[in-house]
mmCIF file of C-alpha atoms and ligand atoms in Angstrom:
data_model
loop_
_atom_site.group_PDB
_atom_site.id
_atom_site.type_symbol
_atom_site.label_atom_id
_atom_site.label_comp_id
_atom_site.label_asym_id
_atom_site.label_seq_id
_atom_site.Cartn_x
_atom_site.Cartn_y
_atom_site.Cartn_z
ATOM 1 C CA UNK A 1 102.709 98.285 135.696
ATOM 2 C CA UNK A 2 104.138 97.682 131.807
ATOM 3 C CA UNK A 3 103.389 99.842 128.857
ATOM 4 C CA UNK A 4 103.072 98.039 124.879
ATOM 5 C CA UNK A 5 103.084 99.733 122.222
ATOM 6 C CA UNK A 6 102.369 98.877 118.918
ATOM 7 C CA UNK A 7 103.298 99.833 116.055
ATOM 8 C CA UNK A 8 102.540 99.188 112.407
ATOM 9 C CA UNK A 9 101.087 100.598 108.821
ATOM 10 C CA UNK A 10 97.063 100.701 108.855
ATOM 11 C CA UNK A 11 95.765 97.301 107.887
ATOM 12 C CA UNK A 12 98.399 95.745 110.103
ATOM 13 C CA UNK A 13 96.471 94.515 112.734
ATOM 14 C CA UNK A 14 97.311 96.467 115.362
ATOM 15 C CA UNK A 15 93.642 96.896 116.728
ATOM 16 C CA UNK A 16 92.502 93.862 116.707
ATOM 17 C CA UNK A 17 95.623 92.354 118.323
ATOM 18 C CA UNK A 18 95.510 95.270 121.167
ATOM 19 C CA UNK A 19 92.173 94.303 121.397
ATOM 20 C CA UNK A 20 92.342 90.326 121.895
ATOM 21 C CA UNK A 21 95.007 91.379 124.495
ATOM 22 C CA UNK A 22 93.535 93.984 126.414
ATOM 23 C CA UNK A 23 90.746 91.690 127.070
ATOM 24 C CA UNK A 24 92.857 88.619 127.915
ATOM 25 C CA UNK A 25 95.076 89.926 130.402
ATOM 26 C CA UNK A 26 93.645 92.906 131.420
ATOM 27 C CA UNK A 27 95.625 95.922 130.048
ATOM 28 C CA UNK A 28 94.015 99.117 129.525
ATOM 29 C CA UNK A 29 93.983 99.578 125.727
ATOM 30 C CA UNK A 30 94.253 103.544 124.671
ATOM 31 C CA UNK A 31 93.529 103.748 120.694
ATOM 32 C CA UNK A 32 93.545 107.355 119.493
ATOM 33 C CA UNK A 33 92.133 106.474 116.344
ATOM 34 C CA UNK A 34 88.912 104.685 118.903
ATOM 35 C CA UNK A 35 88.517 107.934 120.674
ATOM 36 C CA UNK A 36 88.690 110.613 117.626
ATOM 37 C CA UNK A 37 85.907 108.561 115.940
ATOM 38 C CA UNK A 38 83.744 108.616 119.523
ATOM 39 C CA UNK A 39 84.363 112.471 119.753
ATOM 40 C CA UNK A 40 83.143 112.314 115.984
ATOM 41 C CA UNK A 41 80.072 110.398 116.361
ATOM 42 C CA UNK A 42 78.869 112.280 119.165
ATOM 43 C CA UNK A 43 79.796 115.545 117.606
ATOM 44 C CA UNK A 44 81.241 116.799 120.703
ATOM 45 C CA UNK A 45 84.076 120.497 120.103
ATOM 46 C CA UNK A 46 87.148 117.808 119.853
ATOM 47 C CA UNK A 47 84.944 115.757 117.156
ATOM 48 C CA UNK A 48 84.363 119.063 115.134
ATOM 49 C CA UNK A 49 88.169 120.033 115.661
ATOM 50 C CA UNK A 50 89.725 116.652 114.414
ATOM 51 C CA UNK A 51 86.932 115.951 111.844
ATOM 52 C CA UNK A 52 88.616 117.213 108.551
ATOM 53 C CA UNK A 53 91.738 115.354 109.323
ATOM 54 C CA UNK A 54 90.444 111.647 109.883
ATOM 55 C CA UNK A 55 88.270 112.338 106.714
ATOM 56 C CA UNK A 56 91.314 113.264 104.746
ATOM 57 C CA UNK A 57 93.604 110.102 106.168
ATOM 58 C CA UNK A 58 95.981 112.986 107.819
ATOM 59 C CA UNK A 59 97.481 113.094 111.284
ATOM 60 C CA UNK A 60 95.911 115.134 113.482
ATOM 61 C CA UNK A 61 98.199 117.792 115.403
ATOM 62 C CA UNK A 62 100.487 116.640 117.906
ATOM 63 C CA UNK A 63 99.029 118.897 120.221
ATOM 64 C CA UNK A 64 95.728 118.090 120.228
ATOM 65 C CA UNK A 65 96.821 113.755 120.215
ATOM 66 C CA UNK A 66 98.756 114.230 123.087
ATOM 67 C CA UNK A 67 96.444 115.722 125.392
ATOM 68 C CA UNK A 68 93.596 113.348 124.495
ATOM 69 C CA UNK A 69 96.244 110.610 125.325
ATOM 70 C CA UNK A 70 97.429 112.798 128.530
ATOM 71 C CA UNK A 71 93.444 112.572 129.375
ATOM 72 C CA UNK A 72 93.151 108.762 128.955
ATOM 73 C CA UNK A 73 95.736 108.112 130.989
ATOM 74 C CA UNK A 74 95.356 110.221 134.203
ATOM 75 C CA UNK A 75 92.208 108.812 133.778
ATOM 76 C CA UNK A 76 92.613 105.445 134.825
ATOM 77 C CA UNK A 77 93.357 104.713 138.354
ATOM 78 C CA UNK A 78 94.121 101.270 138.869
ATOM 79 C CA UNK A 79 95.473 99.435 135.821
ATOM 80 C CA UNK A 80 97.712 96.546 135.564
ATOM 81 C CA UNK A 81 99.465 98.231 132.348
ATOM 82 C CA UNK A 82 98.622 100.305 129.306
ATOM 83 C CA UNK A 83 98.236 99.367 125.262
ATOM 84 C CA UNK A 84 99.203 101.897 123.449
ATOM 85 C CA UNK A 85 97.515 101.084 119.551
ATOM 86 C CA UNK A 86 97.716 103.904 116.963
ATOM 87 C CA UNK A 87 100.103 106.217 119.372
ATOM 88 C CA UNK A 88 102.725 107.292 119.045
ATOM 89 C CA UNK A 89 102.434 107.980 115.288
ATOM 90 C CA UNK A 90 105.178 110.700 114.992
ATOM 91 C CA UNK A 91 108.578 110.908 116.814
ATOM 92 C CA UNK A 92 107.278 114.402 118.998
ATOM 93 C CA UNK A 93 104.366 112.103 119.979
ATOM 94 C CA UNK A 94 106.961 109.446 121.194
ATOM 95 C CA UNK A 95 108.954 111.636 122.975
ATOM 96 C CA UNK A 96 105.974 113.166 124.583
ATOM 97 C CA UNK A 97 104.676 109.828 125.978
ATOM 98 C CA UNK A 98 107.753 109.427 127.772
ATOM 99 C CA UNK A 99 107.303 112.773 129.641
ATOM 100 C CA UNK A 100 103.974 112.315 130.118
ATOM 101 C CA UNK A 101 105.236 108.544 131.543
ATOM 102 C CA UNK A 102 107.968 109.474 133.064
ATOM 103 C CA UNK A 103 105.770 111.848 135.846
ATOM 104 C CA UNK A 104 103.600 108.696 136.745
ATOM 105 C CA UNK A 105 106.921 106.910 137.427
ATOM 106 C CA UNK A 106 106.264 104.856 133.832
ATOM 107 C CA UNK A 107 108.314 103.383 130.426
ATOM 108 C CA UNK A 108 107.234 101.806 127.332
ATOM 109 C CA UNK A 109 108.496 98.441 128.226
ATOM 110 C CA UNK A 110 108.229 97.021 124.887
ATOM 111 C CA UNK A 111 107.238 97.919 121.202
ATOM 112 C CA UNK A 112 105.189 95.355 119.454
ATOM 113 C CA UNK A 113 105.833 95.985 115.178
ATOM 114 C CA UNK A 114 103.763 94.688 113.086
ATOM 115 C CA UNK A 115 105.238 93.830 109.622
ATOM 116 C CA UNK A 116 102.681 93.510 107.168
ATOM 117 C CA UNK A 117 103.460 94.165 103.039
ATOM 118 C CA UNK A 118 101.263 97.130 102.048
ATOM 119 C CA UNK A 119 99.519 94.994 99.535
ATOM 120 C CA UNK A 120 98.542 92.854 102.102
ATOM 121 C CA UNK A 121 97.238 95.620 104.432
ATOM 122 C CA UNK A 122 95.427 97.569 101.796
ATOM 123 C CA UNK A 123 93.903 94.482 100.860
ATOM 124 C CA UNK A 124 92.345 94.057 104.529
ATOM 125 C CA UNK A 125 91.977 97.849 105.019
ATOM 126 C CA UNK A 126 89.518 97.367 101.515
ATOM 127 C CA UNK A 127 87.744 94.167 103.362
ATOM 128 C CA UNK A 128 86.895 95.978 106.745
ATOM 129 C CA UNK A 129 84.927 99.200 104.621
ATOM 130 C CA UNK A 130 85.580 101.505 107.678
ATOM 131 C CA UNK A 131 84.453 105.028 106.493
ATOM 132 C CA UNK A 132 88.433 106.083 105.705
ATOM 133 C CA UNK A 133 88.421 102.621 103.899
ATOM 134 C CA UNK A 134 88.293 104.557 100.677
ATOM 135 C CA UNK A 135 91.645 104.319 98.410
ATOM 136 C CA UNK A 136 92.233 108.200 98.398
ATOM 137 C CA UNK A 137 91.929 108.292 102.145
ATOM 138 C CA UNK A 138 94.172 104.863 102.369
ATOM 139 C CA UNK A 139 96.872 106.030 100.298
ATOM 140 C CA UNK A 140 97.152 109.765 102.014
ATOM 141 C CA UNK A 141 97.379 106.958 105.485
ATOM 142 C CA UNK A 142 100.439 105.466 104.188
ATOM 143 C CA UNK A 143 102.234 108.391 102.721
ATOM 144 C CA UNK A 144 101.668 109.978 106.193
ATOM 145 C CA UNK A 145 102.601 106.681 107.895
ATOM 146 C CA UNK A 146 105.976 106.395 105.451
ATOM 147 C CA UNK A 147 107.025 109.995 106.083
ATOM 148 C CA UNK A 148 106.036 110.506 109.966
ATOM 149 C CA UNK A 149 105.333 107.288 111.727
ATOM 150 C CA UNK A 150 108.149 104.924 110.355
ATOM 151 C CA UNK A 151 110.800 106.423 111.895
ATOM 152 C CA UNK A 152 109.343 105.844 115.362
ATOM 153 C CA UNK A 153 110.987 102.547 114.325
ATOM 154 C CA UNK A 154 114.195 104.073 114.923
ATOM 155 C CA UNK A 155 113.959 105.827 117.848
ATOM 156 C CA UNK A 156 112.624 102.671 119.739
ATOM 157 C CA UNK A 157 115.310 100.610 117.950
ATOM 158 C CA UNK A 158 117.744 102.508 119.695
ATOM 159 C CA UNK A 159 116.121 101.694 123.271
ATOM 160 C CA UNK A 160 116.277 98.269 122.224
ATOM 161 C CA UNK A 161 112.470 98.575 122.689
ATOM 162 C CA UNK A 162 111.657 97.450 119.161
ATOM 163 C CA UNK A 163 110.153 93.531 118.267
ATOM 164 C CA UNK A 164 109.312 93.056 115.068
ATOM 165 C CA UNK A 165 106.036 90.700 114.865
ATOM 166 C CA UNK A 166 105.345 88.837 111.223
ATOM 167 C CA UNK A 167 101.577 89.999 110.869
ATOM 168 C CA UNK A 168 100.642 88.169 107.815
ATOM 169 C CA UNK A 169 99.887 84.868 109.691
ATOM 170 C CA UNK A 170 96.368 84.025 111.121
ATOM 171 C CA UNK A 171 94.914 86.389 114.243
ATOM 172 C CA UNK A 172 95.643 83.245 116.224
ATOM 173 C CA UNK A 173 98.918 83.087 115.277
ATOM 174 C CA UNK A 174 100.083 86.464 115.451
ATOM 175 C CA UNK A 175 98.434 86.637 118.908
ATOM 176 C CA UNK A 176 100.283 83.751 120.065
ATOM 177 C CA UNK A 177 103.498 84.979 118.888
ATOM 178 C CA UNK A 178 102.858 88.279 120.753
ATOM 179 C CA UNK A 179 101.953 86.383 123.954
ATOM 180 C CA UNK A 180 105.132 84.422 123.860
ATOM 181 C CA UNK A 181 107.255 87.445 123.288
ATOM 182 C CA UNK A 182 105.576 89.169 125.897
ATOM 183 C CA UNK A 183 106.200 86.363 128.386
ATOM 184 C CA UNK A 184 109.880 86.049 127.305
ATOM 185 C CA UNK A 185 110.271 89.878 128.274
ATOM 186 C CA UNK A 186 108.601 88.836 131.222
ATOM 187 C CA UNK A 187 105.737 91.245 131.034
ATOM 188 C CA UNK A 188 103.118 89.283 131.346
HETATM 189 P P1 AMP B 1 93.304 104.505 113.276
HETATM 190 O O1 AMP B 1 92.002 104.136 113.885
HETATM 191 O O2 AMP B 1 94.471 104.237 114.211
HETATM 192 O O3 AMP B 1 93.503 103.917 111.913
HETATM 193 O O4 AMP B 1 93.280 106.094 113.086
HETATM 194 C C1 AMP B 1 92.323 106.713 112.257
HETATM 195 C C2 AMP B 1 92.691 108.174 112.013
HETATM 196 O O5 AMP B 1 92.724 108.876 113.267
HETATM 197 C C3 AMP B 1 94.062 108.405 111.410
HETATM 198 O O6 AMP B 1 94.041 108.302 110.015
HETATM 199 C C4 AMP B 1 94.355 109.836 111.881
HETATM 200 O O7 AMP B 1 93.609 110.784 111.128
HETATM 201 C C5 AMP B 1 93.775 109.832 113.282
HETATM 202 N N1 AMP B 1 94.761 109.402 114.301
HETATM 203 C C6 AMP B 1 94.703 108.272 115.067
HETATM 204 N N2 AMP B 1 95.749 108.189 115.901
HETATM 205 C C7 AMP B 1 96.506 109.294 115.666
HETATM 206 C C8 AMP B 1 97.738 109.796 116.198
HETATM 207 N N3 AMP B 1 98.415 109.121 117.141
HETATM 208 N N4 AMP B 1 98.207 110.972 115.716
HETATM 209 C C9 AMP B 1 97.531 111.659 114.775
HETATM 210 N N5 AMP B 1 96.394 111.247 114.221
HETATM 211 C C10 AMP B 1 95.868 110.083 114.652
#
């Protein structure tokens, strides 16, 4: 069973692409951001809880992201591998996925990064009109994506976990590219 993780500023792509993938070869895709927004919409405790933060463009607590993540994963019983899109976002949150990995006898296998300029991802982020679309809300994402999430870069780096995708070409071609690292690693 492999674990991906990707990795990237908002507006990178990294939905989409975990998305295409997931469906193609079967992965079970986890997207943190895809589950706050459910608990949101149905307006369940966690949706009340997590609320002021999405609206904001902060991080919601470790705590609270790696439990939901904990959840989603004990909660599949039969997958071929795992996506990770939108986790880890902060080095704790890395470190806790390998514990919480570690005790089903998994590793990331590979970090997917996604390099996109930010003018180029605000541009898309703008396009898309999600309800955090907004540029007060985009601009808190990437000052909390600059000061917690980027050095996640690092710490993978150091595994020699860390490939660094060019995300500014076509969906087509950034998927491709994935695929044919992916089958170089020989994960899939
Ligand atoms: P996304 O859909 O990945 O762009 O995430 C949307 C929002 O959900 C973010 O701006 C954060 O408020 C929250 N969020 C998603 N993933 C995480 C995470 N791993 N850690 C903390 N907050 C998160």
């Amino acid at each position: 069973m492999k674990v991906i993780v990707f990795l990237g500023p908002p507006g990178s792509g990294k939905g989409t692409q975990a998305q295409i993938l997931s469906e193609k070869y079967g992965f079970k895709h986890i997207a943190t951001g895809d589950i706050f927004r459910w608990h949101m919409e149905h307006n369940t405790e966690l949706g009340k809880k997590i609320g002021q933060y999405l609206e904001r463009g902060e991080l919601v607590p470790d705590e609270i992201t790696v439990r939901v993540v904990e959840d989603a994963i004990l909660r599949e019983k039969n997958p071929i591998g795992f996506i990770f899109d939108g986790f880890p976002r902060t080095l704790e949150q890395a470190r806790r996925l390998d514990e919480l990995l570690e005790k089903i006898g998994l590793r990331v296998d590979i970090v997917i990064y996604l390099k996109v300029s930010k003018d180029e991802a605000i541009r898309r982020l703008l396009a898309r009109g999600r309800h955090d679309d907004r540029p007060d809300t985009i601009a808190r994402r990437f000052d909390e994506y600059k000061s917690k999430t980027e050095p996640i870069k690092k710490y993978y780096e150091e595994r020699g976990l860390l490939v660094e995708i060019n995300g500014e070409q076509t969906i087509e071609q950034v998927h491709e590219s994935i695929v044919n690292t992916l089958k170089s690693w020989e994960i899939i």
